[in-house]
């Protein structure tokens, strides 16, 4: 094998500095990409369902509004602790979004107040968008933190994380922001929170029909980008 050329774990010769996808994907890369995209789409729909149900419960039930407010504050504290004590790329950015979860938790205590109830649809949309972003980020952060822990525990390299680079962190933050904003936007525009008890289920199902494709497409795209980053990192470290 010539200098400056290495063989990847998939058996392909890749010159240093060249794109591992140049010339098309091999069978292993295609399978990995398909699995990543499918998993991302399913995860996006799960997040869509969870976020929308959370927004509904916060909006129509005072008990759950207080419950989720306390829960978000606790999750935010745990996230800030994880960011400050661990080795994370972009800790300031992650800490800022963790603080946003705290703000969302505090907002939950005021959603049943008269001044919030009397707000117009246009005024409520930004409020629910902030809540949507916070809930989505908290979910993604928790899921990825759990995945990293499990991956590091069973990996041949102790402590190795599946998501650890600055690019991946930025991708997660961007995905959470876009998904959360759109979920909150749809929730506020469709006035799901103002539906009476009889029509609430129908309003939620209508919202889910809109949000499921959004969650699936955006999350699948993010998963595909993440898979490209992983492959390039795999090649880079093998060339070192």
PDB file of C-alpha atoms in Angstrom:
ATOM      1  CA  UNK A   1       0.000   0.000   0.000  1.00  0.00           C
ATOM      2  CA  UNK A   2       1.468   3.383  -0.990  1.00  0.00           C
ATOM      3  CA  UNK A   3       2.388   6.153   1.464  1.00  0.00           C
ATOM      4  CA  UNK A   4      -0.472   8.461   2.426  1.00  0.00           C
ATOM      5  CA  UNK A   5      -3.013   5.722   1.758  1.00  0.00           C
ATOM      6  CA  UNK A   6      -4.670   3.611   4.438  1.00  0.00           C
ATOM      7  CA  UNK A   7      -7.328   0.936   4.532  1.00  0.00           C
ATOM      8  CA  UNK A   8     -10.477   1.744   6.506  1.00  0.00           C
ATOM      9  CA  UNK A   9     -12.374  -0.685   8.735  1.00  0.00           C
ATOM     10  CA  UNK A  10     -14.585  -1.409   5.728  1.00  0.00           C
ATOM     11  CA  UNK A  11     -11.619  -2.501   3.645  1.00  0.00           C
ATOM     12  CA  UNK A  12     -11.408   0.512   1.332  1.00  0.00           C
ATOM     13  CA  UNK A  13      -8.174   2.309   0.457  1.00  0.00           C
ATOM     14  CA  UNK A  14      -8.537   5.988   1.258  1.00  0.00           C
ATOM     15  CA  UNK A  15      -5.887   8.596   0.556  1.00  0.00           C
ATOM     16  CA  UNK A  16      -5.169  11.047   3.310  1.00  0.00           C
ATOM     17  CA  UNK A  17      -7.271  14.168   2.886  1.00  0.00           C
ATOM     18  CA  UNK A  18      -9.778  12.538   0.532  1.00  0.00           C
ATOM     19  CA  UNK A  19     -13.493  12.226   1.137  1.00  0.00           C
ATOM     20  CA  UNK A  20     -14.313   8.623   2.189  1.00  0.00           C
ATOM     21  CA  UNK A  21     -17.591   8.908   0.233  1.00  0.00           C
ATOM     22  CA  UNK A  22     -15.882   9.946  -2.993  1.00  0.00           C
ATOM     23  CA  UNK A  23     -16.789   7.481  -5.720  1.00  0.00           C
ATOM     24  CA  UNK A  24     -19.957   6.399  -3.914  1.00  0.00           C
ATOM     25  CA  UNK A  25     -20.712   4.408  -0.782  1.00  0.00           C
ATOM     26  CA  UNK A  26     -19.823   0.772  -0.368  1.00  0.00           C
ATOM     27  CA  UNK A  27     -22.358  -1.763   0.905  1.00  0.00           C
ATOM     28  CA  UNK A  28     -21.381  -1.346   4.549  1.00  0.00           C
ATOM     29  CA  UNK A  29     -21.706   2.425   4.369  1.00  0.00           C
ATOM     30  CA  UNK A  30     -25.084   2.158   2.646  1.00  0.00           C
ATOM     31  CA  UNK A  31     -26.408  -0.170   5.361  1.00  0.00           C
ATOM     32  CA  UNK A  32     -25.086   2.080   8.121  1.00  0.00           C
ATOM     33  CA  UNK A  33     -26.592   5.134   6.476  1.00  0.00           C
ATOM     34  CA  UNK A  34     -29.980   3.429   5.994  1.00  0.00           C
ATOM     35  CA  UNK A  35     -30.061   2.293   9.635  1.00  0.00           C
ATOM     36  CA  UNK A  36     -29.080   5.768  10.847  1.00  0.00           C
ATOM     37  CA  UNK A  37     -31.711   7.519   8.734  1.00  0.00           C
ATOM     38  CA  UNK A  38     -34.459   5.072   9.748  1.00  0.00           C
ATOM     39  CA  UNK A  39     -33.506   5.325  13.428  1.00  0.00           C
ATOM     40  CA  UNK A  40     -33.426   9.114  13.190  1.00  0.00           C
ATOM     41  CA  UNK A  41     -36.886   9.217  11.605  1.00  0.00           C
ATOM     42  CA  UNK A  42     -38.381   6.981  14.316  1.00  0.00           C
ATOM     43  CA  UNK A  43     -36.684   9.011  17.055  1.00  0.00           C
ATOM     44  CA  UNK A  44     -38.025  12.213  15.493  1.00  0.00           C
ATOM     45  CA  UNK A  45     -41.592  10.909  15.598  1.00  0.00           C
ATOM     46  CA  UNK A  46     -41.161   9.767  19.207  1.00  0.00           C
ATOM     47  CA  UNK A  47     -39.843  13.199  20.158  1.00  0.00           C
ATOM     48  CA  UNK A  48     -42.739  14.829  18.296  1.00  0.00           C
ATOM     49  CA  UNK A  49     -45.292  12.772  20.231  1.00  0.00           C
ATOM     50  CA  UNK A  50     -43.554  13.381  23.574  1.00  0.00           C
ATOM     51  CA  UNK A  51     -43.113  17.129  23.104  1.00  0.00           C
ATOM     52  CA  UNK A  52     -46.690  17.681  21.912  1.00  0.00           C
ATOM     53  CA  UNK A  53     -48.194  15.633  24.760  1.00  0.00           C
ATOM     54  CA  UNK A  54     -46.021  17.573  27.212  1.00  0.00           C
ATOM     55  CA  UNK A  55     -47.201  20.911  25.809  1.00  0.00           C
ATOM     56  CA  UNK A  56     -50.820  19.785  26.055  1.00  0.00           C
ATOM     57  CA  UNK A  57     -50.491  18.633  29.674  1.00  0.00           C
ATOM     58  CA  UNK A  58     -48.676  21.824  30.656  1.00  0.00           C
ATOM     59  CA  UNK A  59     -51.370  23.954  29.008  1.00  0.00           C
ATOM     60  CA  UNK A  60     -54.577  22.307  30.209  1.00  0.00           C
ATOM     61  CA  UNK A  61     -53.674  20.844  33.603  1.00  0.00           C
ATOM     62  CA  UNK A  62     -52.433  23.048  36.441  1.00  0.00           C
ATOM     63  CA  UNK A  63     -51.067  20.061  38.368  1.00  0.00           C
ATOM     64  CA  UNK A  64     -48.978  18.861  35.427  1.00  0.00           C
ATOM     65  CA  UNK A  65     -47.831  22.428  34.742  1.00  0.00           C
ATOM     66  CA  UNK A  66     -46.334  22.565  38.252  1.00  0.00           C
ATOM     67  CA  UNK A  67     -45.041  18.985  37.926  1.00  0.00           C
ATOM     68  CA  UNK A  68     -43.245  19.654  34.640  1.00  0.00           C
ATOM     69  CA  UNK A  69     -41.993  22.993  35.960  1.00  0.00           C
ATOM     70  CA  UNK A  70     -40.251  21.251  38.851  1.00  0.00           C
ATOM     71  CA  UNK A  71     -39.069  18.439  36.552  1.00  0.00           C
ATOM     72  CA  UNK A  72     -37.549  20.866  34.017  1.00  0.00           C
ATOM     73  CA  UNK A  73     -35.731  22.743  36.771  1.00  0.00           C
ATOM     74  CA  UNK A  74     -34.269  19.481  38.095  1.00  0.00           C
ATOM     75  CA  UNK A  75     -33.305  18.307  34.591  1.00  0.00           C
ATOM     76  CA  UNK A  76     -31.722  21.687  33.885  1.00  0.00           C
ATOM     77  CA  UNK A  77     -29.641  21.455  37.055  1.00  0.00           C
ATOM     78  CA  UNK A  78     -28.493  17.949  36.103  1.00  0.00           C
ATOM     79  CA  UNK A  79     -27.634  19.069  32.565  1.00  0.00           C
ATOM     80  CA  UNK A  80     -25.612  22.057  33.812  1.00  0.00           C
ATOM     81  CA  UNK A  81     -23.786  19.741  36.213  1.00  0.00           C
ATOM     82  CA  UNK A  82     -22.987  17.306  33.388  1.00  0.00           C
ATOM     83  CA  UNK A  83     -21.753  20.118  31.139  1.00  0.00           C
ATOM     84  CA  UNK A  84     -19.562  21.742  33.784  1.00  0.00           C
ATOM     85  CA  UNK A  85     -18.041  18.526  35.135  1.00  0.00           C
ATOM     86  CA  UNK A  86     -17.552  16.665  31.837  1.00  0.00           C
ATOM     87  CA  UNK A  87     -15.451  17.271  28.758  1.00  0.00           C
ATOM     88  CA  UNK A  88     -18.002  18.597  26.276  1.00  0.00           C
ATOM     89  CA  UNK A  89     -17.307  20.627  23.136  1.00  0.00           C
ATOM     90  CA  UNK A  90     -18.932  24.059  23.242  1.00  0.00           C
ATOM     91  CA  UNK A  91     -19.737  23.968  27.002  1.00  0.00           C
ATOM     92  CA  UNK A  92     -21.000  27.582  26.957  1.00  0.00           C
ATOM     93  CA  UNK A  93     -23.497  26.784  24.214  1.00  0.00           C
ATOM     94  CA  UNK A  94     -24.695  23.630  25.971  1.00  0.00           C
ATOM     95  CA  UNK A  95     -24.869  25.497  29.271  1.00  0.00           C
ATOM     96  CA  UNK A  96     -26.972  28.229  27.657  1.00  0.00           C
ATOM     97  CA  UNK A  97     -29.490  25.726  26.324  1.00  0.00           C
ATOM     98  CA  UNK A  98     -29.517  23.989  29.716  1.00  0.00           C
ATOM     99  CA  UNK A  99     -30.406  27.357  31.246  1.00  0.00           C
ATOM    100  CA  UNK A 100     -33.183  27.667  28.650  1.00  0.00           C
ATOM    101  CA  UNK A 101     -34.678  24.465  30.073  1.00  0.00           C
ATOM    102  CA  UNK A 102     -34.621  26.150  33.492  1.00  0.00           C
ATOM    103  CA  UNK A 103     -36.440  29.167  32.030  1.00  0.00           C
ATOM    104  CA  UNK A 104     -39.019  26.841  30.476  1.00  0.00           C
ATOM    105  CA  UNK A 105     -39.519  25.230  33.869  1.00  0.00           C
ATOM    106  CA  UNK A 106     -40.188  28.618  35.429  1.00  0.00           C
ATOM    107  CA  UNK A 107     -42.610  29.478  32.605  1.00  0.00           C
ATOM    108  CA  UNK A 108     -44.652  26.391  33.457  1.00  0.00           C
ATOM    109  CA  UNK A 109     -45.585  27.964  36.795  1.00  0.00           C
ATOM    110  CA  UNK A 110     -47.150  30.950  35.032  1.00  0.00           C
ATOM    111  CA  UNK A 111     -49.041  29.248  32.191  1.00  0.00           C
ATOM    112  CA  UNK A 112     -52.252  29.077  34.225  1.00  0.00           C
ATOM    113  CA  UNK A 113     -52.033  32.736  35.230  1.00  0.00           C
ATOM    114  CA  UNK A 114     -54.722  35.083  33.946  1.00  0.00           C
ATOM    115  CA  UNK A 115     -52.279  37.184  31.920  1.00  0.00           C
ATOM    116  CA  UNK A 116     -51.133  34.114  30.008  1.00  0.00           C
ATOM    117  CA  UNK A 117     -54.617  32.696  29.458  1.00  0.00           C
ATOM    118  CA  UNK A 118     -55.788  36.037  28.052  1.00  0.00           C
ATOM    119  CA  UNK A 119     -52.927  36.291  25.537  1.00  0.00           C
ATOM    120  CA  UNK A 120     -53.777  36.229  21.835  1.00  0.00           C
ATOM    121  CA  UNK A 121     -52.731  33.377  19.576  1.00  0.00           C
ATOM    122  CA  UNK A 122     -49.872  35.437  18.137  1.00  0.00           C
ATOM    123  CA  UNK A 123     -48.552  36.233  21.605  1.00  0.00           C
ATOM    124  CA  UNK A 124     -48.692  32.603  22.725  1.00  0.00           C
ATOM    125  CA  UNK A 125     -46.702  31.244  19.766  1.00  0.00           C
ATOM    126  CA  UNK A 126     -43.297  32.551  20.986  1.00  0.00           C
ATOM    127  CA  UNK A 127     -44.065  31.223  24.474  1.00  0.00           C
ATOM    128  CA  UNK A 128     -44.806  27.726  23.205  1.00  0.00           C
ATOM    129  CA  UNK A 129     -41.858  27.861  20.815  1.00  0.00           C
ATOM    130  CA  UNK A 130     -39.519  28.470  23.767  1.00  0.00           C
ATOM    131  CA  UNK A 131     -41.142  25.595  25.641  1.00  0.00           C
ATOM    132  CA  UNK A 132     -40.882  23.372  22.563  1.00  0.00           C
ATOM    133  CA  UNK A 133     -37.177  24.101  22.095  1.00  0.00           C
ATOM    134  CA  UNK A 134     -36.458  23.499  25.791  1.00  0.00           C
ATOM    135  CA  UNK A 135     -38.371  20.210  25.940  1.00  0.00           C
ATOM    136  CA  UNK A 136     -36.814  18.944  22.695  1.00  0.00           C
ATOM    137  CA  UNK A 137     -33.288  19.863  23.802  1.00  0.00           C
ATOM    138  CA  UNK A 138     -33.796  18.227  27.204  1.00  0.00           C
ATOM    139  CA  UNK A 139     -35.023  15.034  25.517  1.00  0.00           C
ATOM    140  CA  UNK A 140     -32.186  14.922  22.968  1.00  0.00           C
ATOM    141  CA  UNK A 141     -29.536  15.721  25.575  1.00  0.00           C
ATOM    142  CA  UNK A 142     -30.831  12.981  27.896  1.00  0.00           C
ATOM    143  CA  UNK A 143     -31.106  10.391  25.106  1.00  0.00           C
ATOM    144  CA  UNK A 144     -27.637  11.139  23.715  1.00  0.00           C
ATOM    145  CA  UNK A 145     -26.084  11.215  27.182  1.00  0.00           C
ATOM    146  CA  UNK A 146     -27.562   7.755  27.815  1.00  0.00           C
ATOM    147  CA  UNK A 147     -26.367   6.495  24.405  1.00  0.00           C
ATOM    148  CA  UNK A 148     -22.864   7.828  25.076  1.00  0.00           C
ATOM    149  CA  UNK A 149     -22.793   6.147  28.481  1.00  0.00           C
ATOM    150  CA  UNK A 150     -23.898   2.784  27.073  1.00  0.00           C
ATOM    151  CA  UNK A 151     -21.553   3.062  24.076  1.00  0.00           C
ATOM    152  CA  UNK A 152     -18.618   3.966  26.318  1.00  0.00           C
ATOM    153  CA  UNK A 153     -19.397   1.089  28.671  1.00  0.00           C
ATOM    154  CA  UNK A 154     -19.417  -1.562  25.950  1.00  0.00           C
ATOM    155  CA  UNK A 155     -16.875  -0.017  23.577  1.00  0.00           C
ATOM    156  CA  UNK A 156     -13.410  -1.518  23.167  1.00  0.00           C
ATOM    157  CA  UNK A 157     -12.047   1.947  24.018  1.00  0.00           C
ATOM    158  CA  UNK A 158     -13.139   2.813  27.600  1.00  0.00           C
ATOM    159  CA  UNK A 159     -14.854   6.175  27.912  1.00  0.00           C
ATOM    160  CA  UNK A 160     -15.249   6.644  24.151  1.00  0.00           C
ATOM    161  CA  UNK A 161     -18.431   8.545  23.242  1.00  0.00           C
ATOM    162  CA  UNK A 162     -20.532   8.161  20.120  1.00  0.00           C
ATOM    163  CA  UNK A 163     -21.323  11.888  20.049  1.00  0.00           C
ATOM    164  CA  UNK A 164     -18.343  13.951  21.168  1.00  0.00           C
ATOM    165  CA  UNK A 165     -17.147  16.376  18.477  1.00  0.00           C
ATOM    166  CA  UNK A 166     -17.969  20.063  18.116  1.00  0.00           C
ATOM    167  CA  UNK A 167     -19.719  19.401  14.799  1.00  0.00           C
ATOM    168  CA  UNK A 168     -21.992  16.815  16.397  1.00  0.00           C
ATOM    169  CA  UNK A 169     -22.807  19.118  19.306  1.00  0.00           C
ATOM    170  CA  UNK A 170     -23.729  21.929  16.915  1.00  0.00           C
ATOM    171  CA  UNK A 171     -25.849  19.474  14.921  1.00  0.00           C
ATOM    172  CA  UNK A 172     -27.747  18.415  18.055  1.00  0.00           C
ATOM    173  CA  UNK A 173     -28.345  22.002  19.144  1.00  0.00           C
ATOM    174  CA  UNK A 174     -29.507  23.015  15.659  1.00  0.00           C
ATOM    175  CA  UNK A 175     -31.816  19.986  15.397  1.00  0.00           C
ATOM    176  CA  UNK A 176     -33.336  20.619  18.829  1.00  0.00           C
ATOM    177  CA  UNK A 177     -33.859  24.300  18.026  1.00  0.00           C
ATOM    178  CA  UNK A 178     -35.523  23.688  14.660  1.00  0.00           C
ATOM    179  CA  UNK A 179     -37.719  20.827  15.886  1.00  0.00           C
ATOM    180  CA  UNK A 180     -38.722  22.545  19.118  1.00  0.00           C
ATOM    181  CA  UNK A 181     -39.507  25.830  17.388  1.00  0.00           C
ATOM    182  CA  UNK A 182     -41.663  24.126  14.758  1.00  0.00           C
ATOM    183  CA  UNK A 183     -43.494  21.966  17.316  1.00  0.00           C
ATOM    184  CA  UNK A 184     -44.225  25.028  19.460  1.00  0.00           C
ATOM    185  CA  UNK A 185     -45.228  27.030  16.404  1.00  0.00           C
ATOM    186  CA  UNK A 186     -47.706  24.388  15.221  1.00  0.00           C
ATOM    187  CA  UNK A 187     -49.068  23.968  18.756  1.00  0.00           C
ATOM    188  CA  UNK A 188     -49.682  27.704  19.134  1.00  0.00           C
ATOM    189  CA  UNK A 189     -51.037  28.321  15.629  1.00  0.00           C
ATOM    190  CA  UNK A 190     -53.501  25.431  15.819  1.00  0.00           C
ATOM    191  CA  UNK A 191     -54.725  26.618  19.238  1.00  0.00           C
ATOM    192  CA  UNK A 192     -54.529  23.115  20.666  1.00  0.00           C
ATOM    193  CA  UNK A 193     -54.403  24.489  24.209  1.00  0.00           C
ATOM    194  CA  UNK A 194     -57.768  26.249  23.750  1.00  0.00           C
ATOM    195  CA  UNK A 195     -59.678  23.148  22.626  1.00  0.00           C
ATOM    196  CA  UNK A 196     -62.323  21.955  25.077  1.00  0.00           C
ATOM    197  CA  UNK A 197     -62.059  18.558  26.742  1.00  0.00           C
ATOM    198  CA  UNK A 198     -64.311  16.856  24.193  1.00  0.00           C
ATOM    199  CA  UNK A 199     -62.336  18.104  21.193  1.00  0.00           C
ATOM    200  CA  UNK A 200     -58.873  17.979  22.781  1.00  0.00           C
ATOM    201  CA  UNK A 201     -58.040  14.492  21.517  1.00  0.00           C
ATOM    202  CA  UNK A 202     -59.025  15.428  17.955  1.00  0.00           C
ATOM    203  CA  UNK A 203     -56.957  18.628  18.137  1.00  0.00           C
ATOM    204  CA  UNK A 204     -53.935  16.679  19.380  1.00  0.00           C
ATOM    205  CA  UNK A 205     -54.298  14.069  16.628  1.00  0.00           C
ATOM    206  CA  UNK A 206     -54.532  16.834  14.034  1.00  0.00           C
ATOM    207  CA  UNK A 207     -51.367  18.402  15.420  1.00  0.00           C
ATOM    208  CA  UNK A 208     -49.557  15.062  15.375  1.00  0.00           C
ATOM    209  CA  UNK A 209     -50.440  14.550  11.714  1.00  0.00           C
ATOM    210  CA  UNK A 210     -48.620  17.800  11.023  1.00  0.00           C
ATOM    211  CA  UNK A 211     -45.691  17.241  13.400  1.00  0.00           C
ATOM    212  CA  UNK A 212     -44.876  13.576  12.695  1.00  0.00           C
ATOM    213  CA  UNK A 213     -43.547  14.283   9.165  1.00  0.00           C
ATOM    214  CA  UNK A 214     -41.629  17.313  10.456  1.00  0.00           C
ATOM    215  CA  UNK A 215     -39.965  15.277  13.190  1.00  0.00           C
ATOM    216  CA  UNK A 216     -39.235  12.343  10.896  1.00  0.00           C
ATOM    217  CA  UNK A 217     -37.718  14.363   8.026  1.00  0.00           C
ATOM    218  CA  UNK A 218     -35.575  16.714  10.117  1.00  0.00           C
ATOM    219  CA  UNK A 219     -34.327  13.966  12.448  1.00  0.00           C
ATOM    220  CA  UNK A 220     -33.573  11.647   9.515  1.00  0.00           C
ATOM    221  CA  UNK A 221     -31.560  14.426   7.860  1.00  0.00           C
ATOM    222  CA  UNK A 222     -29.663  15.092  11.094  1.00  0.00           C
ATOM    223  CA  UNK A 223     -28.943  11.369  11.483  1.00  0.00           C
ATOM    224  CA  UNK A 224     -27.592  11.212   7.924  1.00  0.00           C
ATOM    225  CA  UNK A 225     -25.284  14.172   8.560  1.00  0.00           C
ATOM    226  CA  UNK A 226     -24.123  12.608  11.826  1.00  0.00           C
ATOM    227  CA  UNK A 227     -23.345   9.345  10.035  1.00  0.00           C
ATOM    228  CA  UNK A 228     -21.180  11.212   7.509  1.00  0.00           C
ATOM    229  CA  UNK A 229     -19.319  12.885  10.387  1.00  0.00           C
ATOM    230  CA  UNK A 230     -18.757   9.515  12.106  1.00  0.00           C
ATOM    231  CA  UNK A 231     -17.366   7.918   8.934  1.00  0.00           C
ATOM    232  CA  UNK A 232     -15.019  10.835   8.293  1.00  0.00           C
ATOM    233  CA  UNK A 233     -13.823  10.709  11.913  1.00  0.00           C
ATOM    234  CA  UNK A 234     -13.289   6.948  11.624  1.00  0.00           C
ATOM    235  CA  UNK A 235     -11.139   7.450   8.520  1.00  0.00           C
ATOM    236  CA  UNK A 236      -9.263  10.376  10.057  1.00  0.00           C
ATOM    237  CA  UNK A 237      -8.236   8.460  13.175  1.00  0.00           C
ATOM    238  CA  UNK A 238      -7.180   5.455  11.129  1.00  0.00           C
ATOM    239  CA  UNK A 239      -4.981   7.696   9.002  1.00  0.00           C
ATOM    240  CA  UNK A 240      -3.268   9.175  12.015  1.00  0.00           C
TER     241      UNK A 240
END
